[in-house]
Tab-separated table of N, CA and C in Angstrom:
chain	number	residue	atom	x	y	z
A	1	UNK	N	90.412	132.961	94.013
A	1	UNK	CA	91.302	132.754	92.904
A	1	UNK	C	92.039	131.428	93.110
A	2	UNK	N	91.985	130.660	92.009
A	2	UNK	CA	92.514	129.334	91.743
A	2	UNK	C	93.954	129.580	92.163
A	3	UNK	N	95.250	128.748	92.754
A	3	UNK	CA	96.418	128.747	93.004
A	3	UNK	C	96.730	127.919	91.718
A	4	UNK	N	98.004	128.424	91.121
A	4	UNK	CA	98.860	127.438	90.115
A	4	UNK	C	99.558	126.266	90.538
A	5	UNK	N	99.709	125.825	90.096
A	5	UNK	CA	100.441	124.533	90.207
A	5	UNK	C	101.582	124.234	90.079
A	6	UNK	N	102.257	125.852	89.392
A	6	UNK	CA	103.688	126.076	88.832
A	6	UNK	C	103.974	127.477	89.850
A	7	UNK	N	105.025	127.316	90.520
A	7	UNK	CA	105.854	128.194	91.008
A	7	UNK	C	107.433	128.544	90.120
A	8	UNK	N	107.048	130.222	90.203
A	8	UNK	CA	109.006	130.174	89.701
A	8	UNK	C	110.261	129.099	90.360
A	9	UNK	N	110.171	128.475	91.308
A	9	UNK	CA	110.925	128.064	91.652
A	9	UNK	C	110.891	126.313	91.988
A	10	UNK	N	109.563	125.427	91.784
A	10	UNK	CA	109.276	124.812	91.759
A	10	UNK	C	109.181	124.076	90.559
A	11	UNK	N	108.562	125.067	89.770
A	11	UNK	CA	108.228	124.205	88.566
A	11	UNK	C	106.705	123.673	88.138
A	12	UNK	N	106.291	122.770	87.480
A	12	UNK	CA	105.462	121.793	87.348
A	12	UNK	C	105.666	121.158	88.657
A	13	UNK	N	104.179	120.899	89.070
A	13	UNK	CA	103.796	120.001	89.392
A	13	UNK	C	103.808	118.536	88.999
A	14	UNK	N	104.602	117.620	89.533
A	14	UNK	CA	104.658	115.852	89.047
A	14	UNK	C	103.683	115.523	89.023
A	15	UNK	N	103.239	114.539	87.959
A	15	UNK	CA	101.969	113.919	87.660
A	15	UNK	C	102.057	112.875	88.785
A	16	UNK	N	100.973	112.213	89.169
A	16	UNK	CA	101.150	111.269	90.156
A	16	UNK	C	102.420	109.896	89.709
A	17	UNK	N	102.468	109.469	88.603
A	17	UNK	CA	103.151	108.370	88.610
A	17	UNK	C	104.957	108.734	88.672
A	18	UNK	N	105.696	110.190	88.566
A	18	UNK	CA	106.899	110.603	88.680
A	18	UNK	C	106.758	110.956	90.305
A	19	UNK	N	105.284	111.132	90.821
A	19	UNK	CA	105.551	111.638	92.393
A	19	UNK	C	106.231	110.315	93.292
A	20	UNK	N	105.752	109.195	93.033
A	20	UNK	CA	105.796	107.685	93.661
A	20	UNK	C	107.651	108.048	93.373
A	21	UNK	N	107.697	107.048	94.269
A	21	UNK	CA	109.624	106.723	94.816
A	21	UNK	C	109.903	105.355	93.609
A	22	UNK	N	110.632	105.149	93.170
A	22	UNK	CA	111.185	104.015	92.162
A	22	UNK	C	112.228	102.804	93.084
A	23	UNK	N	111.665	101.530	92.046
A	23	UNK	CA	112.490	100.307	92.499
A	23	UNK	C	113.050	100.560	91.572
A	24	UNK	N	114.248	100.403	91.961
A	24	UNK	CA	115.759	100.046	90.473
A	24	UNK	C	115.376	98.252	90.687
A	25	UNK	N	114.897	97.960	89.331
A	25	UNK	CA	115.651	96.393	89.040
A	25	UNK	C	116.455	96.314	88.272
A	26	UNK	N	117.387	95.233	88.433
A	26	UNK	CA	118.561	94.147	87.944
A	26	UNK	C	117.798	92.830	87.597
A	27	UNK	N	118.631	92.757	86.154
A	27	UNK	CA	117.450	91.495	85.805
A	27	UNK	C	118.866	90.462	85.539
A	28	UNK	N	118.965	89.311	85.578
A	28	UNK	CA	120.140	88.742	85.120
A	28	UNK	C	119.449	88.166	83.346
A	29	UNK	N	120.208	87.948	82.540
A	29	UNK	CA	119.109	86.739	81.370
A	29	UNK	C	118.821	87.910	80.361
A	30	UNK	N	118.812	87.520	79.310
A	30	UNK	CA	118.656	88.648	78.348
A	30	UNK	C	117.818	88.266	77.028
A	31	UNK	N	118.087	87.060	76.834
A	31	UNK	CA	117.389	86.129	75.628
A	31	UNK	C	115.433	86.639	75.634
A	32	UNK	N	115.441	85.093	75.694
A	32	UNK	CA	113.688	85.412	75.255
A	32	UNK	C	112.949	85.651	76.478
A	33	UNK	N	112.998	85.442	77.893
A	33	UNK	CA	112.436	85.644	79.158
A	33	UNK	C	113.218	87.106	79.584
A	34	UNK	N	114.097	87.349	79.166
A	34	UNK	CA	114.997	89.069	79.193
A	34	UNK	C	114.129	89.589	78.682
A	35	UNK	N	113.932	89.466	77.321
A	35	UNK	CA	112.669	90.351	76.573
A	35	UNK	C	111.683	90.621	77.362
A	36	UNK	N	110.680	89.261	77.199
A	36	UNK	CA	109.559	89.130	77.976
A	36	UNK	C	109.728	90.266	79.364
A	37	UNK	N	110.376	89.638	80.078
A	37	UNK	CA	110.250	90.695	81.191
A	37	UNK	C	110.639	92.328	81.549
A	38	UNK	N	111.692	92.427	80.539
A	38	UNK	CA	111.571	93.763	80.438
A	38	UNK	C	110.350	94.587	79.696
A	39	UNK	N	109.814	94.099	79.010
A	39	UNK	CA	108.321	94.442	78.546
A	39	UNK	C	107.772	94.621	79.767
A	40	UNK	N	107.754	93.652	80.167
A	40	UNK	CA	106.921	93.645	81.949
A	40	UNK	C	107.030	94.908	82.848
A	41	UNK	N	108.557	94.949	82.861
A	41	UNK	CA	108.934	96.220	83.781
A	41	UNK	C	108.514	97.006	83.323
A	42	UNK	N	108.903	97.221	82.153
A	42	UNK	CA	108.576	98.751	81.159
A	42	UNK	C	107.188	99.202	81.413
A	43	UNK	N	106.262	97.696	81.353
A	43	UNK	CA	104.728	98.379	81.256
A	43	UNK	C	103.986	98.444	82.728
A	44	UNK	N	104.469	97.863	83.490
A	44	UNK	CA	103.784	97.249	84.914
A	44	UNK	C	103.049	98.481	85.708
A	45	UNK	N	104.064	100.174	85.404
A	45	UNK	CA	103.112	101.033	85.886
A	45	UNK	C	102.587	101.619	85.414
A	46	UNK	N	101.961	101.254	84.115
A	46	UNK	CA	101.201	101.639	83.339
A	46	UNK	C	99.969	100.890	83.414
A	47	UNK	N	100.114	99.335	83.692
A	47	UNK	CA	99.089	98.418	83.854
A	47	UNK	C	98.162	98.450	85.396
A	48	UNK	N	99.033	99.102	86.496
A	48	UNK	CA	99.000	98.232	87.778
A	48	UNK	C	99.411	99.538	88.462
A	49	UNK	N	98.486	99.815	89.996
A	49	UNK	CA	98.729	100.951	90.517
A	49	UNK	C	99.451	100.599	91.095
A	50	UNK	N	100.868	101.227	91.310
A	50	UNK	CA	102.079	100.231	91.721
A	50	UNK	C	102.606	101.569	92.610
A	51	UNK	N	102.628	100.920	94.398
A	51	UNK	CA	103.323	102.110	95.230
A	51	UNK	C	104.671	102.854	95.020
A	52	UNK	N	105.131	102.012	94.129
A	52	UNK	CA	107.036	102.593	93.231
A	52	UNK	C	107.173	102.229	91.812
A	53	UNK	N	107.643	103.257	91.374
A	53	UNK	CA	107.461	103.231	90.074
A	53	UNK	C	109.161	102.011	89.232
A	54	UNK	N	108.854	100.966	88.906
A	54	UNK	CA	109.843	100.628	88.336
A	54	UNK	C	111.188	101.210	87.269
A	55	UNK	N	112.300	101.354	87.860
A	55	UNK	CA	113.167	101.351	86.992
A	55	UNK	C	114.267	100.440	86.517
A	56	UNK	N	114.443	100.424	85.290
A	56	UNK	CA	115.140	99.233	84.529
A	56	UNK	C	116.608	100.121	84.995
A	57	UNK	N	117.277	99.272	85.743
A	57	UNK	CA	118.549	99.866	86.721
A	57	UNK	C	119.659	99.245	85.542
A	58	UNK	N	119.538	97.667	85.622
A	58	UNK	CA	120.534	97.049	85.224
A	58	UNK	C	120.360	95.792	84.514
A	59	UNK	N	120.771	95.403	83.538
A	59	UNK	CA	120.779	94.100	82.596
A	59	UNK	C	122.125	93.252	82.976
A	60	UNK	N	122.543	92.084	83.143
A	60	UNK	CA	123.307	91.194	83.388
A	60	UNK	C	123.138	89.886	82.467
A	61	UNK	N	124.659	89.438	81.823
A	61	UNK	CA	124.867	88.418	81.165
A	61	UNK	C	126.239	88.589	81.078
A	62	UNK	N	126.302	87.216	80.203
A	62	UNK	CA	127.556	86.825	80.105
A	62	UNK	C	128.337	87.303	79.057
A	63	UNK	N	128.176	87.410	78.160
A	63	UNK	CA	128.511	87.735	76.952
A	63	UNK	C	128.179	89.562	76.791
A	64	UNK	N	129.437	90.624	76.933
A	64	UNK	CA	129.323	91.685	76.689
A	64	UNK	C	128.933	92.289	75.647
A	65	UNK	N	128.963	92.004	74.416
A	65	UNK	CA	128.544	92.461	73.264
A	65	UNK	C	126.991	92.040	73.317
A	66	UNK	N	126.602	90.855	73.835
A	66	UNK	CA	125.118	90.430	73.442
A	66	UNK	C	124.213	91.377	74.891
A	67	UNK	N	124.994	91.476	76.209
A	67	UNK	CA	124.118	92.019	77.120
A	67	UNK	C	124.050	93.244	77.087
A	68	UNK	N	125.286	94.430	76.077
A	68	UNK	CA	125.130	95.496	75.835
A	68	UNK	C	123.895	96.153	75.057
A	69	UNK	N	124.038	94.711	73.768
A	69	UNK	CA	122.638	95.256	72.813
A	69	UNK	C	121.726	94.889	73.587
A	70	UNK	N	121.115	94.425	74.282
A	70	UNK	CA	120.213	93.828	74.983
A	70	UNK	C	119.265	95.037	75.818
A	71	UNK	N	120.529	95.401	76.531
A	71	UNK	CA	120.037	96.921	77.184
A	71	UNK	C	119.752	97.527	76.550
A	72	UNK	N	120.578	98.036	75.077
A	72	UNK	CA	119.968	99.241	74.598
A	72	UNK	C	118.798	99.104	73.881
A	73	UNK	N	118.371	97.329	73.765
A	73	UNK	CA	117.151	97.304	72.639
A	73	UNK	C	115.975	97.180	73.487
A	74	UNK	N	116.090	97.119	75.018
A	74	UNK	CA	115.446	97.089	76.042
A	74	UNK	C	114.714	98.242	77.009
A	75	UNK	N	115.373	99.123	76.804
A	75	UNK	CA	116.022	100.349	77.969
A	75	UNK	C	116.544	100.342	79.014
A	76	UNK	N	117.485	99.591	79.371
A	76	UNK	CA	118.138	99.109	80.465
A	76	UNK	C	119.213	100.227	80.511
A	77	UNK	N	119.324	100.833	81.627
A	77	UNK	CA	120.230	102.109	81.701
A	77	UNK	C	122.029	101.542	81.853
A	78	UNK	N	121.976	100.065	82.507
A	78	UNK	CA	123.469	100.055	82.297
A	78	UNK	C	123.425	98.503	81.755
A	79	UNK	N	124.547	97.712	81.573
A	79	UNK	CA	124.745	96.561	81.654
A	79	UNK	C	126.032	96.087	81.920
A	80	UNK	N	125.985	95.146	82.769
A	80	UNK	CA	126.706	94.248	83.880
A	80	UNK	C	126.950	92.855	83.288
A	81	UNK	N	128.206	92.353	83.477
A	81	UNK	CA	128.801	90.865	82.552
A	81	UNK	C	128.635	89.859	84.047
A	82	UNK	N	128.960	90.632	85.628
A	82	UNK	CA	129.309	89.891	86.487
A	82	UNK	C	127.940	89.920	87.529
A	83	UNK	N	127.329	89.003	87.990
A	83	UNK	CA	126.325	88.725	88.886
A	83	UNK	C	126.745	89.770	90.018
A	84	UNK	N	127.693	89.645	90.326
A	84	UNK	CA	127.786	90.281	92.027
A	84	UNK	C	127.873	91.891	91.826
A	85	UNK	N	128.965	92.176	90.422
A	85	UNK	CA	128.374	93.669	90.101
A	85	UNK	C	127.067	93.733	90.507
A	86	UNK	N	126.225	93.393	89.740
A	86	UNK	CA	124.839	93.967	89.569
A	86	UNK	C	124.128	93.371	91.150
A	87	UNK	N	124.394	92.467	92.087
A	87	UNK	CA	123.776	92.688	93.321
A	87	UNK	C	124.538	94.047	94.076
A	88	UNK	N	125.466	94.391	93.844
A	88	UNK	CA	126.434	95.477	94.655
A	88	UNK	C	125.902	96.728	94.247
A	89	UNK	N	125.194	96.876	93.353
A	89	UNK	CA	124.623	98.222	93.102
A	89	UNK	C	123.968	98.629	93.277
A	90	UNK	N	123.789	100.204	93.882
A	90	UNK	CA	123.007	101.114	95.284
A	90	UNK	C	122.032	101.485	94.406
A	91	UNK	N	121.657	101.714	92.821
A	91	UNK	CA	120.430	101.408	92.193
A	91	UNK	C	119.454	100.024	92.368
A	92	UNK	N	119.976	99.041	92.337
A	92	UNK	CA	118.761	97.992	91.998
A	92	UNK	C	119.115	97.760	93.667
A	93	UNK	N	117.166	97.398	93.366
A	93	UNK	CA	117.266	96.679	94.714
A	93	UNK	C	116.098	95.326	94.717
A	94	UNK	N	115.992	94.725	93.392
A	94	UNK	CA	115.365	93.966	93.166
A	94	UNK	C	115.909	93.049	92.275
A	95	UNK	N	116.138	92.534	92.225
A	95	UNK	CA	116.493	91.327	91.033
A	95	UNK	C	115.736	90.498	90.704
A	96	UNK	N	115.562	90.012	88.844
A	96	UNK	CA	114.734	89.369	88.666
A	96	UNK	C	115.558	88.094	87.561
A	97	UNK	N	115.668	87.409	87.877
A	97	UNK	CA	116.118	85.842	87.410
A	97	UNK	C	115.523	85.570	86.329
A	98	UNK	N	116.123	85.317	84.882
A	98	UNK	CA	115.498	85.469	83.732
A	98	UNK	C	116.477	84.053	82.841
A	99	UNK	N	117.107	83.198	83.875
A	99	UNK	CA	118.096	82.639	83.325
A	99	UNK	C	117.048	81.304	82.700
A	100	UNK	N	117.970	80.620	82.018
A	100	UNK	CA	116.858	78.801	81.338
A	100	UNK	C	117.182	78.046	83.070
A	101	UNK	N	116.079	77.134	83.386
A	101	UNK	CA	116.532	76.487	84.188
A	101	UNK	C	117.104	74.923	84.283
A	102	UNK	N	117.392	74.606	82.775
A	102	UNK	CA	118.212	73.734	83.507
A	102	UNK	C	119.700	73.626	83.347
């Protein structure tokens, strides 16, 4: 007899991509390379067998009203006005630089 996969006390079984451990990223930049790359995050473990599953931790900019919508039109779970906030936080542990360079 086949064993289930669901225990009363367990539950479901995680599909492989919720079993993997998650990177929290912090992205600073929100404009048109913000976009761009949160697309990126969003899709990367969907594209790419990736040993941790990305999570969109944190959005950072300057302007609070523009980095708020940003997150929410993004899925960015929080958003951050100050750089060092968003390195100080025990979610992200990646940051990704999205600023213009010059």
């Amino acid at each position: 007899m086949a064993r289930s996969q669901e225990t009363e006390t367990q539950g479901p079984a995680p599909s492989p991509q919720e079993a993997r451990g998650t990177l929290g990223v912090g992205m600073v930049g929100y404009a048109f390379m913000g976009a761009a790359h949160s697309q990126g995050w969003r899709t990367a473990g969907h594209v790419f067998d990736l040993p941790l599953r990305p999570a969109l931790a944190a959005i950072c900019g300057r302007d609070r009203a523009a980095v708020d919508a940003a997150a929410a039109r993004h899925g960015w779970a929080a958003a951050e006005t100050d750089w060092r906030a968003l390195i100080a936080r025990d979610d992200v542990q990646l940051i990704d630089i999205c600023t213009p360079g010059d």
